[in-house]
Amino acid sequence: MASLKSRSRERSSMSHPLVSHSSDLARLRDEGFDLEIRSNYLLVKHVPYVTSTREVAYGVIISELSTSGSSTIRPSDHVVSFAGGIPCDQHGSPLTKIINSTGAIQVAEGLVADCTFSSKPPVGYYADYHAKITSYVNMLSGPAQVIDPAATARTFPVVKVAEQDSVFRYLDSASSRARISSITDKLALPKVALVGLGGTGSFILDLIVKTPIGEIHVYDRDILYAHNAFRAPGAASVQELDAVPTKVEYYRRMYEVMRRGIVPHPVHVDESNIDELRAMTFVFLAMDSGPAKKFIVTKLEEFGIPFIDAGMGVYRVGESLGGILRVTASTPEHRTHVWDHQRIPFGDEEDDEYDRNIQTADLNMLNAVLAVIKWKKLYGFYLDQEHEMFTTYTIGGNQLLNDDQTP
């Protein structure tokens, strides 16, 4: 067996600029093929085939790679090499219709194949590498799937991304597979701040870390305690809680395995550090009502920074809980509703059941979702037909209401 066979089962690979810049290679990646570009060859790993003993094994298809600048052009030939053995049909007979030659073939330094295939399409050439690769994959995997219907070359490996290419440590294949990468790029703001990492704030963070924001600055001086863990994303372990972490450091560690650029600030925002928010492109507020919030809102308006404030009021109704979730947006063009209609409460609510640490993770989550959806509307990710700047959700009546629409 060729030396590449073990490599065919690797479950992650590095992103390559050529894949991102070539629609045919990007399509192969998005469809789940495990690609590698090495020595100017295109490698497709974990391709199932049948051995002479009628067992399903996996090998690597190796193709020449024709390029012009930073993208591919039409393949220069219809031939590929194969590392992994001699593929057979479901009866164990070699695929002589496509096998062109056999024997160890030094394709490039460190790249040895076992045979070559030649299957020319009716028009005489393959239009692109998606057509070329999928054709050969189907020729090999078809017999394999007769023996093992689950055999597939579409393994959707994790694609690691170089630091200079993305804030993410692996490729955002969710956006590329859905063909919405250009829309997702609208959310690539340089710096966003999140003030407050309580229940709602932690769920806001959980959502925005999955967007291409360059830096996410989180502000909260509080410790993460057990009661916080019950209204937060993920699951904190006993060991993590025993370490008495600050919220900002706990969440930084949680998400750094997925992305870069989370900047923890284990402090509350006040007069001593408010100027740090001048550098932000956008700010989320998820903090308790009171003079501190009023101060921050006033300063954000002075700095000309758009922001969203999320909050809720939960109260007891007999032996049940009722309440209202609220999302207030404010942009430099539309500020007056905040004050004229009192859309952000600035007083301390002593009777708010939520301040007694009732565990309402579902309400925190919904409040965060409404806030992030509005943020995405502001930047054109989602269609915005009402242009509302104020939204409430009433629990008892299951009512979602919009107000303060802008022209």
Short mmCIF file of N, CA and C in Angstrom, two decimals, residues 217-384:
data_model
loop_
_atom_site.label_atom_id
_atom_site.label_comp_id
_atom_site.label_asym_id
_atom_site.label_seq_id
_atom_site.Cartn_x
_atom_site.Cartn_y
_atom_site.Cartn_z
N HIS A 217 -14.71 42.55 22.63
CA HIS A 217 -14.28 42.99 23.95
C HIS A 217 -15.41 42.76 24.94
N VAL A 218 -15.16 41.95 25.95
CA VAL A 218 -16.19 41.62 26.94
C VAL A 218 -15.83 42.27 28.28
N TYR A 219 -16.83 42.95 28.85
CA TYR A 219 -16.64 43.69 30.11
C TYR A 219 -17.55 43.12 31.19
N ASP A 220 -16.96 42.64 32.27
CA ASP A 220 -17.71 42.19 33.45
C ASP A 220 -16.69 41.82 34.52
N ARG A 221 -16.83 42.35 35.72
CA ARG A 221 -15.85 42.05 36.76
C ARG A 221 -16.29 40.90 37.66
N ASP A 222 -17.48 40.36 37.43
CA ASP A 222 -18.04 39.36 38.34
C ASP A 222 -17.41 37.98 38.15
N ILE A 223 -17.52 37.19 39.21
CA ILE A 223 -17.09 35.80 39.21
C ILE A 223 -18.22 34.93 38.66
N LEU A 224 -17.86 33.84 37.99
CA LEU A 224 -18.86 32.87 37.53
C LEU A 224 -19.15 31.91 38.68
N TYR A 225 -20.38 31.98 39.19
CA TYR A 225 -20.82 31.09 40.26
C TYR A 225 -21.79 30.03 39.71
N ALA A 226 -22.15 29.10 40.57
CA ALA A 226 -23.04 28.01 40.15
C ALA A 226 -24.37 28.53 39.63
N HIS A 227 -24.93 29.56 40.30
CA HIS A 227 -26.23 30.05 39.84
C HIS A 227 -26.13 30.70 38.46
N ASN A 228 -24.95 31.23 38.12
CA ASN A 228 -24.75 31.77 36.76
C ASN A 228 -24.73 30.65 35.73
N ALA A 229 -24.15 29.52 36.11
CA ALA A 229 -24.00 28.42 35.17
C ALA A 229 -25.34 27.89 34.69
N PHE A 230 -26.38 28.04 35.52
CA PHE A 230 -27.69 27.52 35.14
C PHE A 230 -28.44 28.43 34.18
N ARG A 231 -27.91 29.59 33.89
CA ARG A 231 -28.52 30.46 32.89
C ARG A 231 -27.45 30.99 31.94
N ALA A 232 -26.66 30.04 31.46
CA ALA A 232 -25.56 30.38 30.55
C ALA A 232 -25.40 29.26 29.53
N PRO A 233 -24.82 29.56 28.39
CA PRO A 233 -24.58 28.51 27.39
C PRO A 233 -23.52 27.53 27.86
N GLY A 234 -23.57 26.32 27.33
CA GLY A 234 -22.58 25.32 27.69
C GLY A 234 -22.83 24.74 29.06
N ALA A 235 -21.82 24.08 29.59
CA ALA A 235 -21.95 23.41 30.89
C ALA A 235 -20.63 23.56 31.64
N ALA A 236 -20.65 24.36 32.70
CA ALA A 236 -19.45 24.53 33.51
C ALA A 236 -19.27 23.32 34.42
N SER A 237 -18.05 22.83 34.53
CA SER A 237 -17.77 21.68 35.39
C SER A 237 -17.57 22.14 36.83
N VAL A 238 -17.65 21.19 37.76
CA VAL A 238 -17.39 21.49 39.16
C VAL A 238 -15.98 22.05 39.31
N GLN A 239 -15.04 21.45 38.60
CA GLN A 239 -13.65 21.90 38.69
C GLN A 239 -13.51 23.35 38.22
N GLU A 240 -14.21 23.69 37.16
CA GLU A 240 -14.13 25.06 36.65
C GLU A 240 -14.73 26.05 37.64
N LEU A 241 -15.84 25.69 38.25
CA LEU A 241 -16.46 26.58 39.23
C LEU A 241 -15.61 26.68 40.49
N ASP A 242 -14.97 25.59 40.89
CA ASP A 242 -14.11 25.61 42.07
C ASP A 242 -12.91 26.54 41.88
N ALA A 243 -12.53 26.76 40.63
CA ALA A 243 -11.40 27.65 40.34
C ALA A 243 -11.78 29.12 40.48
N VAL A 244 -13.06 29.40 40.69
CA VAL A 244 -13.59 30.75 40.88
C VAL A 244 -13.12 31.69 39.76
N PRO A 245 -13.45 31.39 38.52
CA PRO A 245 -12.98 32.23 37.41
C PRO A 245 -13.83 33.48 37.26
N THR A 246 -13.24 34.53 36.74
CA THR A 246 -14.07 35.66 36.33
C THR A 246 -14.87 35.22 35.10
N LYS A 247 -16.00 35.85 34.90
CA LYS A 247 -16.82 35.48 33.75
C LYS A 247 -16.08 35.70 32.44
N VAL A 248 -15.38 36.82 32.35
CA VAL A 248 -14.73 37.14 31.08
C VAL A 248 -13.64 36.12 30.74
N GLU A 249 -12.91 35.66 31.76
CA GLU A 249 -11.85 34.69 31.50
C GLU A 249 -12.43 33.31 31.21
N TYR A 250 -13.50 32.95 31.91
CA TYR A 250 -14.15 31.66 31.68
C TYR A 250 -14.64 31.56 30.24
N TYR A 251 -15.31 32.61 29.76
CA TYR A 251 -15.84 32.57 28.40
C TYR A 251 -14.75 32.71 27.35
N ARG A 252 -13.69 33.44 27.67
CA ARG A 252 -12.58 33.51 26.72
C ARG A 252 -12.01 32.12 26.49
N ARG A 253 -11.78 31.39 27.58
CA ARG A 253 -11.25 30.03 27.44
C ARG A 253 -12.22 29.12 26.70
N MET A 254 -13.51 29.29 26.97
CA MET A 254 -14.51 28.44 26.32
C MET A 254 -14.47 28.58 24.81
N TYR A 255 -14.36 29.82 24.34
CA TYR A 255 -14.49 30.07 22.90
C TYR A 255 -13.17 30.17 22.15
N GLU A 256 -12.04 30.22 22.86
CA GLU A 256 -10.78 30.36 22.16
C GLU A 256 -10.43 29.11 21.36
N VAL A 257 -11.07 27.99 21.64
CA VAL A 257 -10.83 26.79 20.84
C VAL A 257 -11.44 26.93 19.45
N MET A 258 -12.36 27.87 19.31
CA MET A 258 -13.05 28.06 18.04
C MET A 258 -12.56 29.28 17.27
N ARG A 259 -12.19 30.33 18.00
CA ARG A 259 -11.84 31.57 17.32
C ARG A 259 -10.82 32.37 18.12
N ARG A 260 -10.26 33.36 17.46
CA ARG A 260 -9.34 34.31 18.08
C ARG A 260 -10.08 35.62 18.31
N GLY A 261 -9.43 36.55 19.01
CA GLY A 261 -9.94 37.91 19.08
C GLY A 261 -10.91 38.21 20.20
N ILE A 262 -11.07 37.31 21.19
CA ILE A 262 -11.90 37.64 22.34
C ILE A 262 -11.01 38.31 23.39
N VAL A 263 -11.34 39.55 23.74
CA VAL A 263 -10.50 40.34 24.64
C VAL A 263 -11.23 40.53 25.96
N PRO A 264 -10.77 39.89 27.05
CA PRO A 264 -11.47 39.99 28.33
C PRO A 264 -11.09 41.24 29.11
N HIS A 265 -12.09 41.88 29.70
CA HIS A 265 -11.88 43.03 30.58
C HIS A 265 -12.60 42.73 31.89
N PRO A 266 -11.90 42.28 32.93
CA PRO A 266 -12.54 41.91 34.20
C PRO A 266 -12.90 43.12 35.05
N VAL A 267 -13.61 44.05 34.44
CA VAL A 267 -14.01 45.29 35.12
C VAL A 267 -15.40 45.68 34.65
N HIS A 268 -16.09 46.49 35.44
CA HIS A 268 -17.31 47.12 34.97
C HIS A 268 -16.92 48.38 34.21
N VAL A 269 -17.77 48.83 33.33
CA VAL A 269 -17.53 50.07 32.60
C VAL A 269 -17.99 51.25 33.45
N ASP A 270 -17.11 52.20 33.66
CA ASP A 270 -17.45 53.39 34.44
C ASP A 270 -16.65 54.58 33.91
N GLU A 271 -16.60 55.65 34.70
CA GLU A 271 -15.91 56.86 34.25
C GLU A 271 -14.43 56.63 33.96
N SER A 272 -13.84 55.66 34.64
CA SER A 272 -12.39 55.44 34.50
C SER A 272 -12.00 54.77 33.19
N ASN A 273 -12.93 54.07 32.56
CA ASN A 273 -12.56 53.33 31.35
C ASN A 273 -13.54 53.50 30.20
N ILE A 274 -14.51 54.41 30.35
CA ILE A 274 -15.53 54.58 29.32
C ILE A 274 -14.93 54.94 27.97
N ASP A 275 -13.79 55.63 27.96
CA ASP A 275 -13.19 56.04 26.70
C ASP A 275 -12.74 54.85 25.85
N GLU A 276 -12.59 53.68 26.47
CA GLU A 276 -12.22 52.49 25.69
C GLU A 276 -13.29 52.15 24.65
N LEU A 277 -14.52 52.53 24.93
CA LEU A 277 -15.61 52.21 24.01
C LEU A 277 -15.60 53.09 22.76
N ARG A 278 -14.81 54.16 22.78
CA ARG A 278 -14.71 55.02 21.59
C ARG A 278 -14.22 54.24 20.37
N ALA A 279 -13.39 53.24 20.61
CA ALA A 279 -12.77 52.50 19.51
C ALA A 279 -13.68 51.41 18.94
N MET A 280 -14.85 51.22 19.55
CA MET A 280 -15.73 50.14 19.12
C MET A 280 -16.58 50.54 17.92
N THR A 281 -16.86 49.56 17.09
CA THR A 281 -17.76 49.77 15.95
C THR A 281 -19.21 49.62 16.38
N PHE A 282 -19.43 48.76 17.37
CA PHE A 282 -20.78 48.49 17.86
C PHE A 282 -20.67 48.02 19.30
N VAL A 283 -21.74 48.25 20.08
CA VAL A 283 -21.75 47.84 21.49
C VAL A 283 -23.07 47.16 21.82
N PHE A 284 -22.98 46.02 22.51
CA PHE A 284 -24.15 45.38 23.11
C PHE A 284 -24.15 45.68 24.60
N LEU A 285 -25.30 46.07 25.13
CA LEU A 285 -25.46 46.28 26.56
C LEU A 285 -26.38 45.19 27.10
N ALA A 286 -25.89 44.45 28.09
CA ALA A 286 -26.70 43.39 28.71
C ALA A 286 -26.43 43.44 30.21
N MET A 287 -26.75 44.56 30.80
CA MET A 287 -26.44 44.81 32.20
C MET A 287 -27.69 45.26 32.93
N ASP A 288 -27.61 45.26 34.26
CA ASP A 288 -28.75 45.68 35.06
C ASP A 288 -29.05 47.16 34.84
N SER A 289 -30.32 47.51 35.09
CA SER A 289 -30.70 48.92 35.01
C SER A 289 -30.04 49.70 36.14
N GLY A 290 -30.02 51.02 35.97
CA GLY A 290 -29.43 51.84 37.00
C GLY A 290 -28.63 52.98 36.42
N PRO A 291 -28.06 53.82 37.27
CA PRO A 291 -27.29 54.98 36.82
C PRO A 291 -26.12 54.61 35.92
N ALA A 292 -25.50 53.45 36.15
CA ALA A 292 -24.35 53.06 35.33
C ALA A 292 -24.76 52.88 33.88
N LYS A 293 -25.94 52.28 33.66
CA LYS A 293 -26.40 52.10 32.28
C LYS A 293 -26.70 53.45 31.65
N LYS A 294 -27.33 54.34 32.38
CA LYS A 294 -27.64 55.66 31.83
C LYS A 294 -26.37 56.39 31.43
N PHE A 295 -25.34 56.27 32.26
CA PHE A 295 -24.06 56.91 31.96
C PHE A 295 -23.47 56.35 30.66
N ILE A 296 -23.49 55.03 30.52
CA ILE A 296 -22.91 54.40 29.33
C ILE A 296 -23.70 54.78 28.08
N VAL A 297 -25.03 54.75 28.16
CA VAL A 297 -25.86 55.11 27.02
C VAL A 297 -25.57 56.54 26.57
N THR A 298 -25.48 57.44 27.53
CA THR A 298 -25.21 58.84 27.21
C THR A 298 -23.86 58.99 26.50
N LYS A 299 -22.86 58.27 26.99
CA LYS A 299 -21.53 58.34 26.40
C LYS A 299 -21.48 57.71 25.00
N LEU A 300 -22.19 56.60 24.81
CA LEU A 300 -22.21 55.98 23.49
C LEU A 300 -22.83 56.91 22.46
N GLU A 301 -23.86 57.62 22.88
CA GLU A 301 -24.46 58.61 21.98
C GLU A 301 -23.46 59.72 21.67
N GLU A 302 -22.74 60.16 22.69
CA GLU A 302 -21.73 61.20 22.49
C GLU A 302 -20.63 60.72 21.54
N PHE A 303 -20.25 59.45 21.65
CA PHE A 303 -19.19 58.90 20.80
C PHE A 303 -19.69 58.58 19.39
N GLY A 304 -20.99 58.62 19.17
CA GLY A 304 -21.54 58.29 17.86
C GLY A 304 -21.53 56.81 17.53
N ILE A 305 -21.62 55.97 18.55
CA ILE A 305 -21.53 54.52 18.36
C ILE A 305 -22.92 53.89 18.41
N PRO A 306 -23.29 53.07 17.44
CA PRO A 306 -24.56 52.36 17.50
C PRO A 306 -24.51 51.28 18.57
N PHE A 307 -25.66 51.01 19.18
CA PHE A 307 -25.68 49.98 20.23
C PHE A 307 -27.07 49.36 20.33
N ILE A 308 -27.12 48.23 21.00
CA ILE A 308 -28.37 47.55 21.33
C ILE A 308 -28.35 47.25 22.82
N ASP A 309 -29.46 47.57 23.48
CA ASP A 309 -29.63 47.26 24.89
C ASP A 309 -30.69 46.17 25.02
N ALA A 310 -30.36 45.11 25.73
CA ALA A 310 -31.30 44.00 25.93
C ALA A 310 -31.59 43.85 27.41
N GLY A 311 -32.85 43.63 27.74
CA GLY A 311 -33.22 43.46 29.13
C GLY A 311 -34.56 42.78 29.27
N MET A 312 -34.92 42.46 30.50
CA MET A 312 -36.20 41.80 30.74
C MET A 312 -36.69 42.13 32.14
N GLY A 313 -37.99 42.01 32.31
CA GLY A 313 -38.61 42.13 33.62
C GLY A 313 -39.47 40.91 33.85
N VAL A 314 -39.17 40.15 34.88
CA VAL A 314 -39.90 38.92 35.18
C VAL A 314 -40.58 39.09 36.53
N TYR A 315 -41.84 38.68 36.60
CA TYR A 315 -42.61 38.86 37.83
C TYR A 315 -43.45 37.63 38.09
N ARG A 316 -43.87 37.49 39.34
CA ARG A 316 -44.67 36.34 39.75
C ARG A 316 -46.15 36.62 39.53
N VAL A 317 -46.84 35.66 38.94
CA VAL A 317 -48.29 35.71 38.78
C VAL A 317 -48.84 34.44 39.40
N GLY A 318 -49.27 34.52 40.64
CA GLY A 318 -49.67 33.31 41.35
C GLY A 318 -48.47 32.40 41.52
N GLU A 319 -48.60 31.19 41.02
CA GLU A 319 -47.50 30.24 41.09
C GLU A 319 -46.77 30.10 39.76
N SER A 320 -46.90 31.11 38.92
CA SER A 320 -46.20 31.11 37.63
C SER A 320 -45.41 32.40 37.48
N LEU A 321 -44.62 32.46 36.45
CA LEU A 321 -43.85 33.66 36.15
C LEU A 321 -44.33 34.28 34.84
N GLY A 322 -44.44 35.57 34.85
CA GLY A 322 -44.75 36.32 33.64
C GLY A 322 -43.67 37.35 33.42
N GLY A 323 -43.76 38.06 32.31
CA GLY A 323 -42.76 39.09 32.10
C GLY A 323 -42.66 39.52 30.65
N ILE A 324 -41.76 40.45 30.43
CA ILE A 324 -41.56 41.03 29.10
C ILE A 324 -40.06 41.07 28.81
N LEU A 325 -39.69 40.63 27.62
CA LEU A 325 -38.33 40.77 27.13
C LEU A 325 -38.28 42.00 26.23
N ARG A 326 -37.15 42.70 26.24
CA ARG A 326 -37.07 43.95 25.51
C ARG A 326 -35.74 44.06 24.78
N VAL A 327 -35.80 44.60 23.56
CA VAL A 327 -34.59 44.91 22.79
C VAL A 327 -34.74 46.32 22.25
N THR A 328 -33.80 47.19 22.60
CA THR A 328 -33.81 48.58 22.12
C THR A 328 -32.56 48.84 21.31
N ALA A 329 -32.74 49.27 20.08
CA ALA A 329 -31.60 49.61 19.22
C ALA A 329 -31.46 51.12 19.14
N SER A 330 -30.23 51.58 19.01
CA SER A 330 -29.96 53.01 18.90
C SER A 330 -28.80 53.21 17.94
N THR A 331 -29.01 54.04 16.94
CA THR A 331 -27.97 54.36 15.96
C THR A 331 -27.79 55.88 15.92
N PRO A 332 -26.70 56.38 15.39
CA PRO A 332 -26.51 57.83 15.32
C PRO A 332 -27.65 58.55 14.61
N GLU A 333 -28.33 57.86 13.69
CA GLU A 333 -29.43 58.49 12.96
C GLU A 333 -30.74 58.44 13.72
N HIS A 334 -30.85 57.54 14.68
CA HIS A 334 -32.13 57.35 15.38
C HIS A 334 -31.87 57.12 16.87
N ARG A 335 -31.96 58.21 17.64
CA ARG A 335 -31.68 58.17 19.07
C ARG A 335 -32.88 58.62 19.93
N THR A 336 -33.72 59.48 19.40
CA THR A 336 -34.70 60.18 20.25
C THR A 336 -35.68 59.24 20.93
N HIS A 337 -36.01 58.10 20.32
CA HIS A 337 -36.99 57.19 20.91
C HIS A 337 -36.54 56.67 22.27
N VAL A 338 -35.22 56.57 22.46
CA VAL A 338 -34.70 56.07 23.73
C VAL A 338 -35.17 56.95 24.88
N TRP A 339 -35.16 58.27 24.67
CA TRP A 339 -35.51 59.21 25.72
C TRP A 339 -36.98 59.63 25.66
N ASP A 340 -37.47 59.93 24.47
CA ASP A 340 -38.86 60.40 24.35
C ASP A 340 -39.86 59.33 24.77
N HIS A 341 -39.57 58.08 24.46
CA HIS A 341 -40.49 56.98 24.78
C HIS A 341 -39.99 56.11 25.93
N GLN A 342 -38.89 56.51 26.54
CA GLN A 342 -38.32 55.78 27.68
C GLN A 342 -38.13 54.30 27.35
N ARG A 343 -37.41 54.06 26.27
CA ARG A 343 -37.25 52.69 25.78
C ARG A 343 -36.17 51.90 26.51
N ILE A 344 -35.37 52.57 27.34
CA ILE A 344 -34.39 51.87 28.16
C ILE A 344 -34.62 52.27 29.61
N PRO A 345 -34.95 51.31 30.49
CA PRO A 345 -35.16 51.65 31.90
C PRO A 345 -33.83 51.95 32.58
N PHE A 346 -33.80 53.03 33.33
CA PHE A 346 -32.58 53.41 34.02
C PHE A 346 -32.72 53.34 35.54
N GLY A 347 -33.89 52.90 36.04
CA GLY A 347 -34.07 52.79 37.48
C GLY A 347 -33.84 51.37 37.95
N ASP A 348 -33.58 51.18 39.24
CA ASP A 348 -33.41 49.85 39.82
C ASP A 348 -34.78 49.26 40.10
N GLU A 349 -35.02 48.05 39.61
CA GLU A 349 -36.31 47.39 39.77
C GLU A 349 -36.24 46.40 40.94
N GLU A 350 -36.68 46.83 42.10
CA GLU A 350 -36.55 46.00 43.28
C GLU A 350 -37.45 44.77 43.25
N ASP A 351 -38.57 44.85 42.53
CA ASP A 351 -39.50 43.73 42.52
C ASP A 351 -39.28 42.79 41.34
N ASP A 352 -38.25 43.00 40.58
CA ASP A 352 -38.00 42.16 39.41
C ASP A 352 -37.58 40.77 39.88
N GLU A 353 -38.40 39.77 39.57
CA GLU A 353 -38.11 38.41 39.98
C GLU A 353 -36.77 37.94 39.42
N TYR A 354 -36.40 38.47 38.28
CA TYR A 354 -35.17 38.01 37.64
C TYR A 354 -33.95 38.37 38.48
N ASP A 355 -34.00 39.47 39.20
CA ASP A 355 -32.88 39.87 40.02
C ASP A 355 -32.68 38.95 41.22
N ARG A 356 -33.62 38.03 41.45
CA ARG A 356 -33.47 37.07 42.54
C ARG A 356 -32.85 35.77 42.05
N ASN A 357 -32.28 35.80 40.86
CA ASN A 357 -31.56 34.68 40.28
C ASN A 357 -32.45 33.48 40.01
N ILE A 358 -33.73 33.73 39.68
CA ILE A 358 -34.56 32.65 39.16
C ILE A 358 -33.94 32.16 37.86
N GLN A 359 -33.81 30.86 37.70
CA GLN A 359 -33.11 30.31 36.54
C GLN A 359 -34.02 30.30 35.32
N THR A 360 -33.82 31.24 34.45
CA THR A 360 -34.64 31.36 33.25
C THR A 360 -33.73 31.41 32.02
N ALA A 361 -32.99 30.34 31.82
CA ALA A 361 -32.06 30.29 30.70
C ALA A 361 -32.77 30.46 29.37
N ASP A 362 -34.00 29.94 29.28
CA ASP A 362 -34.72 30.05 28.01
C ASP A 362 -35.05 31.51 27.69
N LEU A 363 -35.41 32.28 28.71
CA LEU A 363 -35.70 33.70 28.48
C LEU A 363 -34.42 34.46 28.16
N ASN A 364 -33.34 34.15 28.87
CA ASN A 364 -32.06 34.76 28.54
C ASN A 364 -31.68 34.49 27.08
N MET A 365 -31.85 33.26 26.68
CA MET A 365 -31.50 32.87 25.32
C MET A 365 -32.35 33.61 24.30
N LEU A 366 -33.66 33.67 24.54
CA LEU A 366 -34.55 34.35 23.61
C LEU A 366 -34.24 35.84 23.55
N ASN A 367 -33.97 36.44 24.69
CA ASN A 367 -33.62 37.86 24.72
C ASN A 367 -32.36 38.12 23.89
N ALA A 368 -31.39 37.24 24.04
CA ALA A 368 -30.14 37.37 23.28
C ALA A 368 -30.39 37.17 21.78
N VAL A 369 -31.21 36.20 21.44
CA VAL A 369 -31.51 35.94 20.03
C VAL A 369 -32.17 37.16 19.39
N LEU A 370 -33.13 37.75 20.08
CA LEU A 370 -33.80 38.94 19.54
C LEU A 370 -32.81 40.09 19.34
N ALA A 371 -31.88 40.24 20.28
CA ALA A 371 -30.88 41.31 20.18
C ALA A 371 -29.95 41.08 19.00
N VAL A 372 -29.49 39.85 18.83
CA VAL A 372 -28.54 39.56 17.76
C VAL A 372 -29.22 39.62 16.39
N ILE A 373 -30.46 39.18 16.31
CA ILE A 373 -31.19 39.30 15.04
C ILE A 373 -31.31 40.77 14.64
N LYS A 374 -31.62 41.63 15.60
CA LYS A 374 -31.71 43.05 15.28
C LYS A 374 -30.37 43.61 14.83
N TRP A 375 -29.31 43.20 15.50
CA TRP A 375 -27.97 43.63 15.09
C TRP A 375 -27.68 43.21 13.65
N LYS A 376 -28.01 41.98 13.33
CA LYS A 376 -27.78 41.50 11.96
C LYS A 376 -28.64 42.24 10.95
N LYS A 377 -29.83 42.66 11.36
CA LYS A 377 -30.65 43.48 10.47
C LYS A 377 -30.00 44.83 10.21
N LEU A 378 -29.44 45.42 11.25
CA LEU A 378 -28.82 46.74 11.09
C LEU A 378 -27.69 46.71 10.07
N TYR A 379 -27.02 45.58 9.95
CA TYR A 379 -25.88 45.50 9.03
C TYR A 379 -26.21 44.76 7.74
N GLY A 380 -27.50 44.55 7.47
CA GLY A 380 -27.91 44.02 6.19
C GLY A 380 -27.81 42.52 6.02
N PHE A 381 -27.54 41.80 7.09
CA PHE A 381 -27.49 40.34 7.00
C PHE A 381 -28.89 39.78 6.81
N TYR A 382 -29.83 40.27 7.60
CA TYR A 382 -31.23 39.86 7.48
C TYR A 382 -32.05 40.96 6.81
N LEU A 383 -33.07 40.55 6.11
CA LEU A 383 -34.03 41.49 5.54
C LEU A 383 -34.74 42.23 6.67
N ASP A 384 -34.87 43.54 6.53
CA ASP A 384 -35.54 44.36 7.55
C ASP A 384 -36.66 45.14 6.88
#
